[in-house]
CSV table of C-alpha atoms and ligand atoms in Angstrom, one decimal:
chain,number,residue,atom,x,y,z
K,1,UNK,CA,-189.8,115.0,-118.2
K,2,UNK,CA,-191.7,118.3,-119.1
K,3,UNK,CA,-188.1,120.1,-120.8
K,4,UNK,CA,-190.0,123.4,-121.1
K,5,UNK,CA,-191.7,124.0,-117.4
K,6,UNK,CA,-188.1,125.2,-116.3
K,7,UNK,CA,-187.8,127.4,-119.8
K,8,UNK,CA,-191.5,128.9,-118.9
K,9,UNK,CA,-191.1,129.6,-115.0
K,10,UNK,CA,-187.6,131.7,-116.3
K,11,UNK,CA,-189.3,133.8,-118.9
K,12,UNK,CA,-192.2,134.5,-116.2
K,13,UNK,CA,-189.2,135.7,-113.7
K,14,UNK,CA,-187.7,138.2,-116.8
K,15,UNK,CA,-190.8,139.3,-117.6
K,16,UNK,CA,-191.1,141.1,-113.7
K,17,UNK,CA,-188.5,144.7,-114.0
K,18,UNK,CA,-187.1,143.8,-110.7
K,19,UNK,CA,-184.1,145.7,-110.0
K,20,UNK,CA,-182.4,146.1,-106.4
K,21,UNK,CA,-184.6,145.8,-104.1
K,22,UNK,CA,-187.6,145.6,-106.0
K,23,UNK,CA,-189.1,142.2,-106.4
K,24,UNK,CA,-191.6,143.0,-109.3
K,25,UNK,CA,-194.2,139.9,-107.9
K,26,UNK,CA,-191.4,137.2,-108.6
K,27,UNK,CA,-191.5,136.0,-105.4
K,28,UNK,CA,-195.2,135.7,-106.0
K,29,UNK,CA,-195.1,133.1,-108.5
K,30,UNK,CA,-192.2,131.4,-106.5
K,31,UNK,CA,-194.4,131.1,-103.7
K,32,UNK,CA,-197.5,130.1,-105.3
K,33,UNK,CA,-196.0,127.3,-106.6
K,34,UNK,CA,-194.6,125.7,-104.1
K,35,UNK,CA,-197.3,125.9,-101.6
K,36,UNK,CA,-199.0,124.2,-104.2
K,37,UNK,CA,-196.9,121.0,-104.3
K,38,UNK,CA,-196.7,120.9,-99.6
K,39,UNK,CA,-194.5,123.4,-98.6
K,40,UNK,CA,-194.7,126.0,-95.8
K,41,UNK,CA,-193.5,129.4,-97.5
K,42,UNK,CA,-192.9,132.1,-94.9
K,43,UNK,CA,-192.4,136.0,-96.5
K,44,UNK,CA,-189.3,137.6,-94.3
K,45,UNK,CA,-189.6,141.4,-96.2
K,46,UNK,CA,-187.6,143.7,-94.2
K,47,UNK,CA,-187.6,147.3,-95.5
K,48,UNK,CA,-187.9,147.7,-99.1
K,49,UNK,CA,-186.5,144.0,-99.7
K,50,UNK,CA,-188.5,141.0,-100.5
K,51,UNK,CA,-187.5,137.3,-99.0
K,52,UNK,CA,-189.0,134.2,-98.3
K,53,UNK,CA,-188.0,131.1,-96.7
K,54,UNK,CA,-190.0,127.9,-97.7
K,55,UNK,CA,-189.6,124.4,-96.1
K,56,UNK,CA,-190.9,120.5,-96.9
K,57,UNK,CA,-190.1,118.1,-94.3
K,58,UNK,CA,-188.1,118.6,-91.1
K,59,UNK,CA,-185.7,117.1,-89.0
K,60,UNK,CA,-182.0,117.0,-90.1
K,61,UNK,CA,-179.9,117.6,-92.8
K,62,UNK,CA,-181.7,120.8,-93.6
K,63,UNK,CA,-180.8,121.3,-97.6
K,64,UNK,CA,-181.0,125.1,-98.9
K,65,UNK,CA,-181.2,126.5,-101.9
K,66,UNK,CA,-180.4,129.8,-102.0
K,67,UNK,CA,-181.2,132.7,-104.9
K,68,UNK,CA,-182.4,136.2,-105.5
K,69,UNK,CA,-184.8,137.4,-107.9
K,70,UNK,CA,-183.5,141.0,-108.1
K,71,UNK,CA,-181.1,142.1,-110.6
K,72,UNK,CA,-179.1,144.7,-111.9
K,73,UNK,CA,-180.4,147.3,-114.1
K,74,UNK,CA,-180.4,147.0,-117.7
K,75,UNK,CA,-178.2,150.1,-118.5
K,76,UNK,CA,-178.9,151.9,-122.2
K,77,UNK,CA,-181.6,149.8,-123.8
K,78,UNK,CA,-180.0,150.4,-127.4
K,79,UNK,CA,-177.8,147.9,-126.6
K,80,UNK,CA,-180.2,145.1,-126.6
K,81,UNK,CA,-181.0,142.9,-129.2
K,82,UNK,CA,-184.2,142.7,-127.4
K,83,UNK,CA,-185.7,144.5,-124.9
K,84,UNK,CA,-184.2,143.6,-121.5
K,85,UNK,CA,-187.2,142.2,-119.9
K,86,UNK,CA,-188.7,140.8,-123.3
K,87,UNK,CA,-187.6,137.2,-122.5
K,88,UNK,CA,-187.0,136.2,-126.1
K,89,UNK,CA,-185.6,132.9,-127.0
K,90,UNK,CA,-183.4,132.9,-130.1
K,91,UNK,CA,-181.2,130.4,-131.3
K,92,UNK,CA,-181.1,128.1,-128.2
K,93,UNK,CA,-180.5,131.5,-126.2
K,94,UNK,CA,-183.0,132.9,-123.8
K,95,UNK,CA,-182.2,136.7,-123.1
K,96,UNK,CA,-183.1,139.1,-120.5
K,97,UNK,CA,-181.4,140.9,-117.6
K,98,UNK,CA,-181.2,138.2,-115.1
K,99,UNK,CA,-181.2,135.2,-117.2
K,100,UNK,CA,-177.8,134.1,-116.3
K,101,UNK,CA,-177.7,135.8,-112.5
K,102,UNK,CA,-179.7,134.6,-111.7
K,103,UNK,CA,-183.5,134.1,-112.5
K,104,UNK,CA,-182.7,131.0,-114.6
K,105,UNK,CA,-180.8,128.9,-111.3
K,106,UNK,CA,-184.1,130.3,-109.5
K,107,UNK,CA,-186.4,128.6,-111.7
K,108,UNK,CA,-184.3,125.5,-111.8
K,109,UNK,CA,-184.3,125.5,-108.5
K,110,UNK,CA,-188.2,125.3,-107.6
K,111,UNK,CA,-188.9,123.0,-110.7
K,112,UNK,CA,-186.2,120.5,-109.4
K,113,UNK,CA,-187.7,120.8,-105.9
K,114,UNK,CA,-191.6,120.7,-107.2
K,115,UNK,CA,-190.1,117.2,-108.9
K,116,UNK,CA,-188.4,115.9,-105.7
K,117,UNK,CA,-191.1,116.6,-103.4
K,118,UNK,CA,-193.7,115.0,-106.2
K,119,UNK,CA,-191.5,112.0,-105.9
K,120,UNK,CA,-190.3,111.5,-102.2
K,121,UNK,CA,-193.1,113.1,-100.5
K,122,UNK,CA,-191.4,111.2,-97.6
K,123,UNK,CA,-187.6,112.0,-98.5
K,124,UNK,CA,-185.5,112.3,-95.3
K,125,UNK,CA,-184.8,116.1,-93.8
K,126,UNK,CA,-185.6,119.5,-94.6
K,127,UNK,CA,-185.7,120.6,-98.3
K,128,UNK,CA,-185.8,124.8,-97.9
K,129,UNK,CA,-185.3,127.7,-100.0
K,130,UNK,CA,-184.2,130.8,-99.2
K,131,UNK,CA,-185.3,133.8,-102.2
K,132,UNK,CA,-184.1,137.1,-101.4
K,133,UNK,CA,-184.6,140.9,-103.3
K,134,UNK,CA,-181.4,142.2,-102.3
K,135,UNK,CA,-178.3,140.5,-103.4
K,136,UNK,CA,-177.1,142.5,-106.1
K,137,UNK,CA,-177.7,145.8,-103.7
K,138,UNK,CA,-176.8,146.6,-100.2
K,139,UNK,CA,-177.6,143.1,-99.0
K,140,UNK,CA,-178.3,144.4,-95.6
K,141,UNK,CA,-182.1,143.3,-95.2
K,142,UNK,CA,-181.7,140.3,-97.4
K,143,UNK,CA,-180.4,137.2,-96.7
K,144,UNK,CA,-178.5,138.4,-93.7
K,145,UNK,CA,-181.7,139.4,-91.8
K,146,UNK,CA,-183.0,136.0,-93.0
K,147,UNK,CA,-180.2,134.1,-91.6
K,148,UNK,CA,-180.2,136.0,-88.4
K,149,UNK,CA,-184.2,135.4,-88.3
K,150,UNK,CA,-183.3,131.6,-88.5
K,151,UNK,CA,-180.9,131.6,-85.8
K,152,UNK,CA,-183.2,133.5,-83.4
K,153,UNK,CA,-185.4,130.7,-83.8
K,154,UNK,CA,-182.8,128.0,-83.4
K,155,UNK,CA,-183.4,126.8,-87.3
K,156,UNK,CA,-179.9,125.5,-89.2
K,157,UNK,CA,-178.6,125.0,-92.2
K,158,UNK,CA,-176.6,122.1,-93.1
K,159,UNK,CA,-176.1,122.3,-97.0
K,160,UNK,CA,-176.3,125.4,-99.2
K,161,UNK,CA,-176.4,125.0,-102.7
K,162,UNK,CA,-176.4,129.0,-104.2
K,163,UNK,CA,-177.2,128.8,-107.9
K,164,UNK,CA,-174.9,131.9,-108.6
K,165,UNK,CA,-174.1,131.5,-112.3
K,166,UNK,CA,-170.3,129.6,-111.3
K,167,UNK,CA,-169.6,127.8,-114.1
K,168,UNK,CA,-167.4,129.6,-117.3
K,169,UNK,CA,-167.5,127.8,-120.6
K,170,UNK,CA,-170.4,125.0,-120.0
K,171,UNK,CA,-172.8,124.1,-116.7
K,172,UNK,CA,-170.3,122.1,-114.7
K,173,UNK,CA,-167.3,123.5,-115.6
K,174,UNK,CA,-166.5,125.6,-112.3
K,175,UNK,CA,-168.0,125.3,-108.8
K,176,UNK,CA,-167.3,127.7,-106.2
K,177,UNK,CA,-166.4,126.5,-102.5
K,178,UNK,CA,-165.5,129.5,-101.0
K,179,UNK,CA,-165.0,133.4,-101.2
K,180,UNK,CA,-162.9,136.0,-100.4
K,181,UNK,CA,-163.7,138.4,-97.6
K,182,UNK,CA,-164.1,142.2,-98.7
K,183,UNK,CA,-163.4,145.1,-96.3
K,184,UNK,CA,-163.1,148.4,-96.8
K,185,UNK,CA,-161.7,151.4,-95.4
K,186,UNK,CA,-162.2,155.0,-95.4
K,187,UNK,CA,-159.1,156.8,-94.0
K,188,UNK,CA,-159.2,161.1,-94.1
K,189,UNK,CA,-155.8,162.7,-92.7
K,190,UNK,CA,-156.1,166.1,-91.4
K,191,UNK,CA,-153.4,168.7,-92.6
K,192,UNK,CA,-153.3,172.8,-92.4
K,193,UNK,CA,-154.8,174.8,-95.3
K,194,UNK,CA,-152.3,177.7,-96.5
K,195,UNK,CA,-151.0,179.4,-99.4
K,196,UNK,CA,-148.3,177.3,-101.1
K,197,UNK,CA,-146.0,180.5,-101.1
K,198,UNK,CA,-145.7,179.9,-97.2
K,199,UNK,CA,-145.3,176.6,-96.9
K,200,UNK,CA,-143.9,176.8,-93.3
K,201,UNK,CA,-147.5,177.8,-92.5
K,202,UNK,CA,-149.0,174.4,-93.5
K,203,UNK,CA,-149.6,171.6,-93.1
K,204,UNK,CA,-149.7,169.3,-96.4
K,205,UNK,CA,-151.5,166.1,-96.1
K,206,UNK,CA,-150.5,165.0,-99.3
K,207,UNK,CA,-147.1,165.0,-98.5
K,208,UNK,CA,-147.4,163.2,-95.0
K,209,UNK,CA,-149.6,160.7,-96.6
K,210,UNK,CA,-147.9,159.5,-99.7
K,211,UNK,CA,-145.0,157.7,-98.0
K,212,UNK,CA,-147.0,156.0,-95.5
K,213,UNK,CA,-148.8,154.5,-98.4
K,214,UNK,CA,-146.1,153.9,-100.4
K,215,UNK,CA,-145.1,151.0,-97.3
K,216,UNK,CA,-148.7,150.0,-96.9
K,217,UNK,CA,-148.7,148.9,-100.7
K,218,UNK,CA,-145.3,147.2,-100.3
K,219,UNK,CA,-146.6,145.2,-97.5
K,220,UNK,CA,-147.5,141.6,-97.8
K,221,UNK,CA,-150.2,140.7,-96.1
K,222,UNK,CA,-149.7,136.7,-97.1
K,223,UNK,CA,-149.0,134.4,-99.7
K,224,UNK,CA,-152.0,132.8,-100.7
K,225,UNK,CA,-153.4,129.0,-100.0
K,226,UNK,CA,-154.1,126.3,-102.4
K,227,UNK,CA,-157.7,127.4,-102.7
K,228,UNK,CA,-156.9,131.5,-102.7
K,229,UNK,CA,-154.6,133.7,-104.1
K,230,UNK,CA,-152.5,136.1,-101.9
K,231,UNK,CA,-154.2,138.8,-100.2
K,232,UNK,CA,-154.7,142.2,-102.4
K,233,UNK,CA,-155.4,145.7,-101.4
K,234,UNK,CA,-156.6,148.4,-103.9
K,235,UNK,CA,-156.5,152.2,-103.4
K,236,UNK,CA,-160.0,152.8,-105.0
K,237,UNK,CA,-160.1,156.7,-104.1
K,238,UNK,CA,-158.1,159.3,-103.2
K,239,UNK,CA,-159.5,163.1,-102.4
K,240,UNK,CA,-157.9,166.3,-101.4
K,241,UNK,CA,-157.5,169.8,-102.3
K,242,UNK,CA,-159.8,172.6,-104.3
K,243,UNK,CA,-158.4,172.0,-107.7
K,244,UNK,CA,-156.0,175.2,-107.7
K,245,UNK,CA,-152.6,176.1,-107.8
K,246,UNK,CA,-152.2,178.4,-104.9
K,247,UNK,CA,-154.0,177.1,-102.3
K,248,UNK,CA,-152.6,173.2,-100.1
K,249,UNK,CA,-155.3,171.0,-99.0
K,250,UNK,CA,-156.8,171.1,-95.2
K,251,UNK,CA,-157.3,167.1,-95.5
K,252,UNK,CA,-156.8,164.2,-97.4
K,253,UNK,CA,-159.7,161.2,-98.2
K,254,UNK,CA,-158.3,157.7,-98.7
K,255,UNK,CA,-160.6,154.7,-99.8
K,256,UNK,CA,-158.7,151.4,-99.6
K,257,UNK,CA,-160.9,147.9,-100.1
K,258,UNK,CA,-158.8,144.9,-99.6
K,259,UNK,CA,-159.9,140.7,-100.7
K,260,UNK,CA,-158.5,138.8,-98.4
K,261,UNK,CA,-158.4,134.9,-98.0
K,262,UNK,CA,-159.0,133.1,-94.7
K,263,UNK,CA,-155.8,133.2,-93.9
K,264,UNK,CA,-156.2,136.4,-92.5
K,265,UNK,CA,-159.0,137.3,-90.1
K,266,UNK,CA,-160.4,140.9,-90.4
K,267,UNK,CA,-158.8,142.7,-86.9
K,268,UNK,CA,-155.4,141.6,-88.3
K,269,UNK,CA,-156.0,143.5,-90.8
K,270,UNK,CA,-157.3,146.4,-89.2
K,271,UNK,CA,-154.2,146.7,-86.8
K,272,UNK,CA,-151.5,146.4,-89.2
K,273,UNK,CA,-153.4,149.4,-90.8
K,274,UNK,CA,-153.4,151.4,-87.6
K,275,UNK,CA,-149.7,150.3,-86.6
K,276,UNK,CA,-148.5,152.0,-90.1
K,277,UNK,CA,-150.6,155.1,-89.8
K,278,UNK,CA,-149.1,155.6,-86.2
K,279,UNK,CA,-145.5,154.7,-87.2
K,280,UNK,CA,-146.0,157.3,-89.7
K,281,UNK,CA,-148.1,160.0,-87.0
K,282,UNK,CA,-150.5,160.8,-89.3
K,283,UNK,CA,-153.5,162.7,-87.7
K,284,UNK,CA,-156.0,159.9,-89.1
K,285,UNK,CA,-159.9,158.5,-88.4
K,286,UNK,CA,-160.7,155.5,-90.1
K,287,UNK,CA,-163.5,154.3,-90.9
K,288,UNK,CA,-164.5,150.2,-91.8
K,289,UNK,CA,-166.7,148.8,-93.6
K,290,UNK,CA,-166.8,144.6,-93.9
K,291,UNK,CA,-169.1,143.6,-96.6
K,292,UNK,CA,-168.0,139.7,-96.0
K,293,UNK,CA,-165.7,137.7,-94.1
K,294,UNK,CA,-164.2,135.0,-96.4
K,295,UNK,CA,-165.3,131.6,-96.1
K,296,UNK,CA,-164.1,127.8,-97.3
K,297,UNK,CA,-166.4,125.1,-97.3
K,298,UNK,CA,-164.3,121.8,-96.8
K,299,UNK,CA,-164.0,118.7,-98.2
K,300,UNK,CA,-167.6,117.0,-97.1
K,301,UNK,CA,-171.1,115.7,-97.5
K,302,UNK,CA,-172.3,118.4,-100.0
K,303,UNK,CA,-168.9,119.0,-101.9
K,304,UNK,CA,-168.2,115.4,-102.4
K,305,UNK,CA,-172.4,115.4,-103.4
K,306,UNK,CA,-172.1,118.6,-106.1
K,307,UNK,CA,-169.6,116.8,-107.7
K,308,UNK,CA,-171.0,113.1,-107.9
K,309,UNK,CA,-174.3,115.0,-109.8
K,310,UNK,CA,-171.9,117.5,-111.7
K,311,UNK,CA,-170.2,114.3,-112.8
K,312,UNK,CA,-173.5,112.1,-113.1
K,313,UNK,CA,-175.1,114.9,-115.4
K,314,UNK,CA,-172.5,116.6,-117.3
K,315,UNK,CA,-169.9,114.0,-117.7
K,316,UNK,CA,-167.4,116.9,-116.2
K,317,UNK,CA,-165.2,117.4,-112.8
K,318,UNK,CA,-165.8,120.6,-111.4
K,319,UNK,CA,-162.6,123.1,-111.0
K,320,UNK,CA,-162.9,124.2,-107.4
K,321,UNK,CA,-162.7,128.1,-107.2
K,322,UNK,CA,-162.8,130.9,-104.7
K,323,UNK,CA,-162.8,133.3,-107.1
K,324,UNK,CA,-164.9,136.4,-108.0
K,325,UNK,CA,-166.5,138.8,-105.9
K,326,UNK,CA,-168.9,138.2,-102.7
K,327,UNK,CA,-172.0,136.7,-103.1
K,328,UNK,CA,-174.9,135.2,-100.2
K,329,UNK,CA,-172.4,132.7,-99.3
K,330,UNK,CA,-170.8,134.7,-97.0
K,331,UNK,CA,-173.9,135.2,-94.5
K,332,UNK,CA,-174.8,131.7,-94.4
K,333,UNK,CA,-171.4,130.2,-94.3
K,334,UNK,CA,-171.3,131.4,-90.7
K,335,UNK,CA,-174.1,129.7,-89.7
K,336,UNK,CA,-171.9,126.6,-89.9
K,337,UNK,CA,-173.4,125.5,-93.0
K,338,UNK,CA,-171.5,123.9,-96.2
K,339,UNK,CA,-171.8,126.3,-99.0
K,340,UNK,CA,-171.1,125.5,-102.6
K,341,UNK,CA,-172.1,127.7,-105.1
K,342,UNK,CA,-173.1,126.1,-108.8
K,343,UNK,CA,-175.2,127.9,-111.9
K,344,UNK,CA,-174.9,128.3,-115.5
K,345,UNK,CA,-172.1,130.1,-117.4
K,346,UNK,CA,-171.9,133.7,-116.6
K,347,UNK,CA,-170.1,135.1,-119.9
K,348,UNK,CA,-173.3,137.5,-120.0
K,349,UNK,CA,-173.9,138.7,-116.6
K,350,UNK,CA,-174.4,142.4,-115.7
K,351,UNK,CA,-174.1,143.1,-119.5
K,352,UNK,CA,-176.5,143.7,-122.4
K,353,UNK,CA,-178.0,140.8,-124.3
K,354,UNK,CA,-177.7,138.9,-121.0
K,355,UNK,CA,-178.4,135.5,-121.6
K,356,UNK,CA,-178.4,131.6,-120.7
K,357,UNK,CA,-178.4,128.6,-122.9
K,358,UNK,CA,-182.2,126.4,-122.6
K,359,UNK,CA,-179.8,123.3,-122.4
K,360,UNK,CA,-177.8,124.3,-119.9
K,361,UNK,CA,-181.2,126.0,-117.8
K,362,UNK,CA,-182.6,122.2,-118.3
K,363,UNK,CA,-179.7,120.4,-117.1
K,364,UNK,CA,-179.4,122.6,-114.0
K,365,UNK,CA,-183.0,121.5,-113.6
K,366,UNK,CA,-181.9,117.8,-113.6
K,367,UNK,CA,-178.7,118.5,-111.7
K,368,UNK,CA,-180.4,120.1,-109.0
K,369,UNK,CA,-182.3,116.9,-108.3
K,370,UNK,CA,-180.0,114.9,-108.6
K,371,UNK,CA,-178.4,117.1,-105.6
K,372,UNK,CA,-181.9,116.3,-103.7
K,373,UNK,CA,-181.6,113.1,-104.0
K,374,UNK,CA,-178.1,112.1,-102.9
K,375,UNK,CA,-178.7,114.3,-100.0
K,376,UNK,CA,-182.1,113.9,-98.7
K,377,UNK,CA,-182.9,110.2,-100.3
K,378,UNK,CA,-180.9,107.7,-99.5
K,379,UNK,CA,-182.1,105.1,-102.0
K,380,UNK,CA,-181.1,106.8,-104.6
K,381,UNK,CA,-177.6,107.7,-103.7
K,382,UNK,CA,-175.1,107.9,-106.7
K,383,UNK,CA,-173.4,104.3,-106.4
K,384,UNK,CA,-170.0,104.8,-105.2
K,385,UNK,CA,-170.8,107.8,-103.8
K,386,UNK,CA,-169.7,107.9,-99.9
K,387,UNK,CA,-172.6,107.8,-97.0
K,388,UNK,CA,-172.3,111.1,-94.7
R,1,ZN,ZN1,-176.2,136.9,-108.7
């Protein structure tokens, strides 16, 4: 096996300056080389956001991979050993912003499926990938309008493997089987502007608000499952007055963001909110903002599959985590698909001197199809490993 292809095809990605939700002609070369080898690639750009969605085969299971090419910007460059889009290897290293998160699980990704598809050119179901500019962003004409696209059309996805950069001290370490959901909340409380030497003239939101949230923080909004830990909710935020001594504020600004397991759904949270505020009659609005429902991907044909190749390649067990923040998972998951999420270590990500190790960027390669073929080749299954 050509160790270096993988190595090349990453540089090429670093080498494109494409921060959120620029593309910089990634996608290009993605594209390019995969029609080259029988697949149907299909450009989705909404807005200023690149994606693609490329498919070999058909029928059922449909096996994703999903990734993004965009990344986050570099911040001061005098922090770099070299510069951030340089792609120099050093010392088994290769460095540039989005080495680790996630150019390097991209290039894995389409070198692994070139290889399949060069090998089963009649493997059983759909091998697809789904690229997007806009993960690290807004993520609202990325993957989400790619998903929706798909179900317009009827199209499913069965497995998703997202090559997020899970794993902590080596490849294969960590694999992630779920997320958290993240909402957020923007609460203002009105009050009456006056001159604090006449305080039976106003209205103080301060002081109406702060006990209310004193009991919202003591709440409990559960105790955690096996796979999550116990609901949290942060106070990110809080805005009022003009910065001077004589005068008390007209209204109060309140930013709240919670990560909540799937013990909870989303309105439940949203009307134990409500419930305090009115207990408390605070003259409130609220505005919400859900960034991702959480999600669990059970016990099943790809989880029991990640971990036959994690074992079969790396010698390791995977620890199963939920842990982190949001990532593409949580627009796909509701398409009813398995998700499992499983990269290279991500002690560099969203920092200078970002980088991933050329071993571990080559064993993703060889994990990755060994992923293909448990799932979409039944010949060469793992032995022991359990049929669907
Ligand atoms: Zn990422």
């Amino acid at each position: 096996m050509n160790h270096t292809t993988v190595v090349t095809l990453a540089q090429a990605l670093i080498n494109c300056p494409s921060i959120t939700p620029h593309d910089a002609g990634c996608q290009a070369l993605l594209m390019q080389r995969l029609q080259a080898v029988g697949f149907t690639v299909e450009p989705l750009n909404f807005g200023d956001t690149s994606n693609f969605w490329a498919w070999h085969g058909s029928g059922s299971p449909c096996f994703t991979f999903a990734g993004h090419t965009d990344v986050v910007p570099p911040g001061p460059l005098a922090a770099w050993r070299y510069p951030p889009f340089s792609a120099q290897i050093a010392d088994g290293l290769l460095y540039g912003r989005g080495a680790a998160d996630m150019k390097g699980a991209v290039a894995a990704m389409v070198i692994a499926a070139e290889r399949f598809v060069t090998e089963h050119p009649e493997h059983s179901g759909r091998l697809a990938l789904l690229i997007t500019s806009d993960e690290e962003g807004e993520a609202t004409d990325g993957t989400r309008r790619v998903v929706e696209t798909l179900l317009q059309r009827g199209e499913r996805i069965d497995y998703c493997l997202v090559g997020e950069p899970s794993s902590e001290s080596q490849l294969g370490d960590v694999i992630k089987i779920g997320r958290r959901g993240s909402l957020s909340a923007t609460v203002t409380i009105q009050g009456i502007q006056g001159h604090v030497a006449y305080p039976h003239l106003v209205d103080n939101p301060l002081h109406r608000t702060l006990p209310a949230l004193q009991a919202l923080l003591a709440m409990e909004w559960d105790q955690g499952t096996a796979q999550f830990p116990a609901t949290s909710l942060q106070i990110t935020d809080i805005q009022a007055g003009s910065g001077v001594d004589n005068v008390t504020p007209s209204q109060l600004r309140l930013h709240l963001n919670w990560r909540y397991s799937p013990q909870l759904i989303t309105p439940q949270i949203q009307q134990r909110v409500t419930t305090l505020l009115d207990d408390y009659q605070l003259p409130y609005t609220i505005r919400w903002r859900l960034s991702g429902e959480p999600f669990i991907t059970p016990r099943g044909t790809l989880l029991e599959a990640v971990v036959a190749a994690v074992q079969h390649c790396t010698g390791l067990t995977p620890e199963q985590s939920t842990a982190g923040g949001t990532s593409d998972g949580r627009f796909i998951a509701p398409m009813g698909a398995q998700v499992v999420e499983l990269g290279v270590s991500n002690a560099t990500i969203h920092q200078a001197n970002e980088s991933v190790s050329i071993a571990e960027l080559t064993l993703l390669c060889q994990l990755y199809q060994q992923l293909m073929r448990s799932l979409l080749n039944d010949s060469d299954r793992i032995s022991g490993y359990p049929s669907a």
